[in-house]
XYZ file of N, CA, C and O in Angstrom:
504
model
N 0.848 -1.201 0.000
C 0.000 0.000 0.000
C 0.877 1.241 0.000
O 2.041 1.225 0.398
N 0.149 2.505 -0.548
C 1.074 3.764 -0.656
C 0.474 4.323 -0.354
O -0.638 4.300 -0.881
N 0.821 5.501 1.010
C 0.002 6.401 1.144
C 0.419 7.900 0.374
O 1.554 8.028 -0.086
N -0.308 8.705 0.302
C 0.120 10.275 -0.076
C -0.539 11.419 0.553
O -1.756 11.502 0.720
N 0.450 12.425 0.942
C 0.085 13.387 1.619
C 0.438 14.617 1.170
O 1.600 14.995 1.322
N -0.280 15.228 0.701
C -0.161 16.743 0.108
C -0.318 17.842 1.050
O -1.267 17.769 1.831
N 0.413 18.788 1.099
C 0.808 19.628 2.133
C 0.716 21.249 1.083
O 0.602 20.924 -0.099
N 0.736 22.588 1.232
C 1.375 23.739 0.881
C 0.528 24.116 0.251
O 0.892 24.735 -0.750
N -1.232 23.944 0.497
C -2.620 24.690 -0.244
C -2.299 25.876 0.800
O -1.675 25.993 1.855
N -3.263 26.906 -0.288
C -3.738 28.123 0.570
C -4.754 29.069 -0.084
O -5.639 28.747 -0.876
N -4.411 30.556 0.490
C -5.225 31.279 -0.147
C -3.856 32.163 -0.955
O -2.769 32.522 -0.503
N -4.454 32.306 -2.286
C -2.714 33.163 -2.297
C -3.871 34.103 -3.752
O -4.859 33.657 -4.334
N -3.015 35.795 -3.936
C -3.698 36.827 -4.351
C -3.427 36.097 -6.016
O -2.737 35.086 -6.149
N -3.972 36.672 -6.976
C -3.560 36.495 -8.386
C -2.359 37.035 -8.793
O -2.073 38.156 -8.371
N -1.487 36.373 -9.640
C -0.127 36.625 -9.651
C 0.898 35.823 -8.626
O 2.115 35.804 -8.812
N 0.324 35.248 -7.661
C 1.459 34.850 -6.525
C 1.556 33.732 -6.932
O 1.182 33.189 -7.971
N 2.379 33.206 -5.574
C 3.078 31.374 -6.238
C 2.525 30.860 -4.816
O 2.145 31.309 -3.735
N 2.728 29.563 -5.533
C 2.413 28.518 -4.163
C 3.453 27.124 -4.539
O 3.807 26.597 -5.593
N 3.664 26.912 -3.376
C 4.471 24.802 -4.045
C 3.783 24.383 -3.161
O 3.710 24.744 -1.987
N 3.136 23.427 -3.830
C 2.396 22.107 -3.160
C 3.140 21.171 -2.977
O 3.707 20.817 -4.011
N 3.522 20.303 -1.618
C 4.435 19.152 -2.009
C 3.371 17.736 -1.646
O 2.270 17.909 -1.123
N 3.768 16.688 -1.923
C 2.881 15.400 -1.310
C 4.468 14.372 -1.098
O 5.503 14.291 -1.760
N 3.927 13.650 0.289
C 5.217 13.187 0.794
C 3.975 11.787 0.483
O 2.761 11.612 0.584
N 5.378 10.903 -0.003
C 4.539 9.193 0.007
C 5.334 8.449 0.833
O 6.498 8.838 0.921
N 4.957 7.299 1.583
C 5.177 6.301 2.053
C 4.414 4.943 1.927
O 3.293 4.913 1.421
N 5.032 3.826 2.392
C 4.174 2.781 2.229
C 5.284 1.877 1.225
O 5.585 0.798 1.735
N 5.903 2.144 -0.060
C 6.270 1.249 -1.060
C 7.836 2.507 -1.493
O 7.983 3.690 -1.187
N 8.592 1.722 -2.154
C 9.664 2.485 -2.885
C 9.318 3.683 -3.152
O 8.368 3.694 -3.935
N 9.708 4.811 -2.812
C 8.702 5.999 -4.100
C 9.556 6.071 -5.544
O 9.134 6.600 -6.573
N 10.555 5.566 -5.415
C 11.204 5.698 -7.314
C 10.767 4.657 -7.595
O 11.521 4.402 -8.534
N 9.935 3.578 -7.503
C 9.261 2.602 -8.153
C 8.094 3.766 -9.045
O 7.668 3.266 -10.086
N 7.717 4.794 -8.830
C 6.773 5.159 -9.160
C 6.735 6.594 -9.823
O 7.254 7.604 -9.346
N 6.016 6.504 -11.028
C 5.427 8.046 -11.539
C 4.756 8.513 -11.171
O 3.763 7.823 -10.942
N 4.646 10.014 -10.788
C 4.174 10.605 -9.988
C 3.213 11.755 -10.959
O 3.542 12.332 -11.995
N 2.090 11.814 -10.288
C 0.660 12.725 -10.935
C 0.248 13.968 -10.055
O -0.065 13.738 -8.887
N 0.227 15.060 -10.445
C -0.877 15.934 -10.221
C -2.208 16.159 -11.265
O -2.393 15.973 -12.468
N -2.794 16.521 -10.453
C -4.572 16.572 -10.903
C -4.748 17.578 -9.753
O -4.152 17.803 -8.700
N -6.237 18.293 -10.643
C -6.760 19.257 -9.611
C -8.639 19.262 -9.895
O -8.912 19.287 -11.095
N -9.312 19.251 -9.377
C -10.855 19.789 -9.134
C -11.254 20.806 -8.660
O -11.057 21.141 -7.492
N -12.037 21.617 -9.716
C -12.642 22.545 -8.828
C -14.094 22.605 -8.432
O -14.907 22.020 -9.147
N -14.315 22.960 -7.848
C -16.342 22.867 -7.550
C -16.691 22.563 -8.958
O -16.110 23.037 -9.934
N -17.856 21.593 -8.992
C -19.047 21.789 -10.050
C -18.069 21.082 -10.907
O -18.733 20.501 -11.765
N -16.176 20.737 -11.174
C -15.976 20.240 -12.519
C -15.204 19.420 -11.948
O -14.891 19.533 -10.762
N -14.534 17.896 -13.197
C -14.124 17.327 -13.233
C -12.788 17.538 -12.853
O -12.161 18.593 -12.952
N -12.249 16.044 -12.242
C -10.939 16.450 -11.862
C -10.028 16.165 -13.146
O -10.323 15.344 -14.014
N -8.767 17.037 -13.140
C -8.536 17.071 -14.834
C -6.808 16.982 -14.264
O -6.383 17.124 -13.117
N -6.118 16.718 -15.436
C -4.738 16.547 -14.924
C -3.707 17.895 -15.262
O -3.789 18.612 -16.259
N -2.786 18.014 -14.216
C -2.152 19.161 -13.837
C -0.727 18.974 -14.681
O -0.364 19.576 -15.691
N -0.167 18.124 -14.061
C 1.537 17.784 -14.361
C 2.076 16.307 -14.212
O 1.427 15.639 -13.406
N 2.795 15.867 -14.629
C 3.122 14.485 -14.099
C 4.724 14.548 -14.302
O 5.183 15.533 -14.880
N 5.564 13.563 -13.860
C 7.210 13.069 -13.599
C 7.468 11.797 -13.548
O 6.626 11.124 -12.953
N 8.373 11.252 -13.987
C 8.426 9.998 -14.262
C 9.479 9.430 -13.121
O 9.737 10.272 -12.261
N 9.946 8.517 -13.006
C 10.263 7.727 -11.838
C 11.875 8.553 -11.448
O 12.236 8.807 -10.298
N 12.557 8.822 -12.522
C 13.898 9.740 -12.448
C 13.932 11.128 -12.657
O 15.000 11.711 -12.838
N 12.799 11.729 -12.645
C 12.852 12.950 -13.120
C 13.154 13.208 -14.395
O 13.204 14.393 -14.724
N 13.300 12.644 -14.938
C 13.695 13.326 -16.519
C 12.770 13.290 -17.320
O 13.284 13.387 -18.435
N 11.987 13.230 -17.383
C 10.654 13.558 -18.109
C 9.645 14.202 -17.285
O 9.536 13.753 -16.144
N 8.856 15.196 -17.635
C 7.386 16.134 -17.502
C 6.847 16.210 -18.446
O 7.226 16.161 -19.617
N 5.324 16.417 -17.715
C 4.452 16.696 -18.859
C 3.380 17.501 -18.436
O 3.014 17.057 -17.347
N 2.586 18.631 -18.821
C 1.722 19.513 -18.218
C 0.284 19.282 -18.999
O -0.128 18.783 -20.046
N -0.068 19.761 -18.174
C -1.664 20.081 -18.886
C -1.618 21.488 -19.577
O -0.764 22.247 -19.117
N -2.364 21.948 -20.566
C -2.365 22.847 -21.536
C -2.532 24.211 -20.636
O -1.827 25.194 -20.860
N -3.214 24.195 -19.922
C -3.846 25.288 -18.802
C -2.742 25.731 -18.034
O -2.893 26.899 -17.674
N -1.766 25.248 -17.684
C -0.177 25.191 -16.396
C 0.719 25.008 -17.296
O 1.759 25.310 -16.710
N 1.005 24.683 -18.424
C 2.588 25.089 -18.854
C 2.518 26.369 -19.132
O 1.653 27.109 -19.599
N 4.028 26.538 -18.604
C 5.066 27.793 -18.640
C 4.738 28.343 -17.225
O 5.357 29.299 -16.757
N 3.982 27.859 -16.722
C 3.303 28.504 -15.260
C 3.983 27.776 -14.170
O 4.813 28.235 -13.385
N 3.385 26.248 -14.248
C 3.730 25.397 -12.615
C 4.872 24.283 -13.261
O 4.790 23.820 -14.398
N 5.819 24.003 -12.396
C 7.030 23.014 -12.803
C 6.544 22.009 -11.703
O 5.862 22.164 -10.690
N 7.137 20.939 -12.268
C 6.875 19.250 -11.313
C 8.033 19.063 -10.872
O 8.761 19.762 -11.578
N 8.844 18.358 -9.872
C 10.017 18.102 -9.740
C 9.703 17.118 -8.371
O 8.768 17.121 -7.570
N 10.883 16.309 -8.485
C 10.721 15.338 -6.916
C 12.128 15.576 -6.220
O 13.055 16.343 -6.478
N 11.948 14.736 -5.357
C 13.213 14.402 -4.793
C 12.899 13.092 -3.933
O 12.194 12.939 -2.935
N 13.802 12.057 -4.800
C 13.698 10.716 -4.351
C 14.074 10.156 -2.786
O 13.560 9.351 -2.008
N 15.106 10.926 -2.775
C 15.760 10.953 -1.493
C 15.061 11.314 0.003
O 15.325 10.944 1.147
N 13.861 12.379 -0.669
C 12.610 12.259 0.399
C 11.354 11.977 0.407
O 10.379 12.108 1.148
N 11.698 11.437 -0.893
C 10.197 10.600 -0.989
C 8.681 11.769 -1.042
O 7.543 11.512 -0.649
N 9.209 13.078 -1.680
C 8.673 13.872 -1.904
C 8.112 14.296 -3.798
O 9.013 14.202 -4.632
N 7.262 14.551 -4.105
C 6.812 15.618 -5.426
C 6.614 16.319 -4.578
O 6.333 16.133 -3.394
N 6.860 17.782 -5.588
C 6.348 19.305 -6.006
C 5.981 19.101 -6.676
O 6.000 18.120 -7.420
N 5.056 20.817 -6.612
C 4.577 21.505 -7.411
C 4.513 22.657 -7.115
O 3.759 23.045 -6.222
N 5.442 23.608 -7.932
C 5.835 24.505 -8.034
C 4.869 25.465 -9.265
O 4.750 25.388 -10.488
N 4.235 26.459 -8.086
C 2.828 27.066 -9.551
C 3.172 28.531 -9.064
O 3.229 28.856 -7.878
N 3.412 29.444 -10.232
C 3.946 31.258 -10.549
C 2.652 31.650 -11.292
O 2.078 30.971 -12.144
N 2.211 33.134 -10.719
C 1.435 33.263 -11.660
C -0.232 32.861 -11.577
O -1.181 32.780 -12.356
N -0.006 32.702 -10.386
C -1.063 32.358 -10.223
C -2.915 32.513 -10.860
O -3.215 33.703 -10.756
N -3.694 31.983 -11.233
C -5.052 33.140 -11.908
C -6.054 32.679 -10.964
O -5.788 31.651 -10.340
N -7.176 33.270 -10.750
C -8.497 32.650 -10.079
C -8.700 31.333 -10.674
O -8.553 30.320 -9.991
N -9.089 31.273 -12.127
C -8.996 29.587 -12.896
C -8.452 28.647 -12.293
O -8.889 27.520 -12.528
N -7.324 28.803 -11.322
C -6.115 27.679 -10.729
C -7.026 27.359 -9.436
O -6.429 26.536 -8.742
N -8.190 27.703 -8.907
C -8.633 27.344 -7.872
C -9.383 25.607 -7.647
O -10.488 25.203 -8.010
N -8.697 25.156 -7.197
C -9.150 24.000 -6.673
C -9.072 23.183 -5.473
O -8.959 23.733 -4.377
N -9.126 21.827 -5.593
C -8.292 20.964 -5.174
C -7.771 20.008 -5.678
O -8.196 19.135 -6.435
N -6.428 20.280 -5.043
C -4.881 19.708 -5.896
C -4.650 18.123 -5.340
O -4.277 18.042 -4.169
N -4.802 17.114 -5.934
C -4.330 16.036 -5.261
C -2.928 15.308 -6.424
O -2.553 15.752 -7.510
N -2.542 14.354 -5.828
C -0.709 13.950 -5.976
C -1.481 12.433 -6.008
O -2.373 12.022 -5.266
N -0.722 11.671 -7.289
C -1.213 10.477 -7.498
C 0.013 9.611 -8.220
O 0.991 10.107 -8.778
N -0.303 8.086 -8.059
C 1.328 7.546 -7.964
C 0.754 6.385 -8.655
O -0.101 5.657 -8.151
N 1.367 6.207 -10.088
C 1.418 5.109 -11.215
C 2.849 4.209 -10.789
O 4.042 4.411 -10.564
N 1.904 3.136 -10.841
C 2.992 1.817 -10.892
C 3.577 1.248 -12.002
O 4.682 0.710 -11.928
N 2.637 1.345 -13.515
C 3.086 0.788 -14.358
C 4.289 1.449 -15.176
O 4.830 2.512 -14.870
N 4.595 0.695 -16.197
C 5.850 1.013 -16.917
C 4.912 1.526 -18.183
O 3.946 0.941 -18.675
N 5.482 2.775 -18.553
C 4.698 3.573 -19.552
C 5.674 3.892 -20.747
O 6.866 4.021 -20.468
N 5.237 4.040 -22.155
C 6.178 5.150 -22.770
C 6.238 6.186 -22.669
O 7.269 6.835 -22.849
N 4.626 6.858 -22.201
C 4.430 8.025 -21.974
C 3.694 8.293 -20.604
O 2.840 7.570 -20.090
N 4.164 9.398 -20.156
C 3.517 9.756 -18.780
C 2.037 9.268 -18.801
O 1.297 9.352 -19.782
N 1.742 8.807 -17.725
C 0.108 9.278 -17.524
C -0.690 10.123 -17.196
O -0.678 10.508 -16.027
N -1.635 10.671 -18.144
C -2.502 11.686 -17.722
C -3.940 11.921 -17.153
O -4.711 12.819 -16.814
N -3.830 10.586 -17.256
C -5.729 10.334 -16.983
C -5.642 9.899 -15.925
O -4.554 9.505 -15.504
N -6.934 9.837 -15.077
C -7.222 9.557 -13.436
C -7.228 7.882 -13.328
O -7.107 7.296 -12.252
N -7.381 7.242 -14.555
C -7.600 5.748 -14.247
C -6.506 4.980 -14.238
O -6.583 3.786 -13.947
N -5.353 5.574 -14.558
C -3.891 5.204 -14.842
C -2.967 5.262 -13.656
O -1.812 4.845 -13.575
N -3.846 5.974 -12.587
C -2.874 5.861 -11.201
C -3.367 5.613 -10.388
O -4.517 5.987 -10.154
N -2.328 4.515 -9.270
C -2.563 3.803 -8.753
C -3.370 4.570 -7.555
O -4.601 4.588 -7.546
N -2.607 5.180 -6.580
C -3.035 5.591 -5.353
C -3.099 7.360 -5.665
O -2.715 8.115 -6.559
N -3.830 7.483 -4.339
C -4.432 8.928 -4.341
C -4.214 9.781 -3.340
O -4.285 8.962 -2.423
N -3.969 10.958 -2.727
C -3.859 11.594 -1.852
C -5.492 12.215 -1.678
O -6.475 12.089 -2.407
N -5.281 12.973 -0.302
C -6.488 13.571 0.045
C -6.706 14.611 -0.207
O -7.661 14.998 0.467
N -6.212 15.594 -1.061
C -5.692 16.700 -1.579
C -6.039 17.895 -0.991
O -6.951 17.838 -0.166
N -5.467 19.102 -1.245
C -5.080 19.867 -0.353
C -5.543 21.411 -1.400
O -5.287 21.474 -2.602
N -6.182 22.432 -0.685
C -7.084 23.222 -1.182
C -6.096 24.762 -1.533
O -5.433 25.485 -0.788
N -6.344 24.803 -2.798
C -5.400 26.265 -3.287
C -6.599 26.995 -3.907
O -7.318 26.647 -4.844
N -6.633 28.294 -3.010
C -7.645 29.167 -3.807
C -6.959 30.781 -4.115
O -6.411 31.431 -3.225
N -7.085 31.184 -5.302
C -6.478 32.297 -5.813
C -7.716 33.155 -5.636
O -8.775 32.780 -6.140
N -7.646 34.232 -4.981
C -8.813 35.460 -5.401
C -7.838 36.695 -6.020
O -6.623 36.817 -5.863
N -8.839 37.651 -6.841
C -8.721 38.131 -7.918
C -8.753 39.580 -7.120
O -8.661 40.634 -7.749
């Protein structure tokens, strides 16, 4: 089992930054690719960013590139998410999700990862 814990929501003005981190335990965390996704009221949860087991690959959602960077650190068994720039649009909740399988390409969809965090609430006002 893997747990995940997302930490570094808030309230932050338009224009500001926030890093979200989610700490995992439970299994290896470099066994695993690592997901952000976010929901906001009323819509689907849609995917944010993802990282692959070494870091050397990202991939964003159309809405967050050039804006929020993904990055881990294996050594603490930690993802970021690192978001500049913040807009009201970015308001949700952010959860951190952890693929087991071996991919060519990142995963972006919600059915492709394994475990889930309880995610953690970032709201931008305008």
């Amino acid at each position: 089992q893997v747990q995940l814990v997302e930490s570094g929501g808030g309230l932050v003005q338009a224009g500001g930054s926030l890093r979200l981190s989610c700490a995992v335990s439970g299994r290896t965390f470099r066994y695993y690719d690592m997901g952000w996704f976010r929901q906001a009221p009323g819509k689907e949860r849609e995917f944010v960013s993802a990282i692959s087991r070494g870091g050397t690959m990202t991939s964003y959602g159309d809405s967050v590139k050039g804006r929020f960077t993904i990055s881990r650190d294996n050594a603490k068994n930690t993802v970021y998410l690192q978001m500049n720039s913040l807009e009201p649009e970015d308001t949700a909740v952010y959860f951190c999700a952890a693929d087991g399988s071996w991919r060519s390409v990142l995963a972006s969809t919600i059915g492709e990862y394994d475990y889930w965090g309880q995610g953690t609430q970032v709201t931008v006002s305008s």
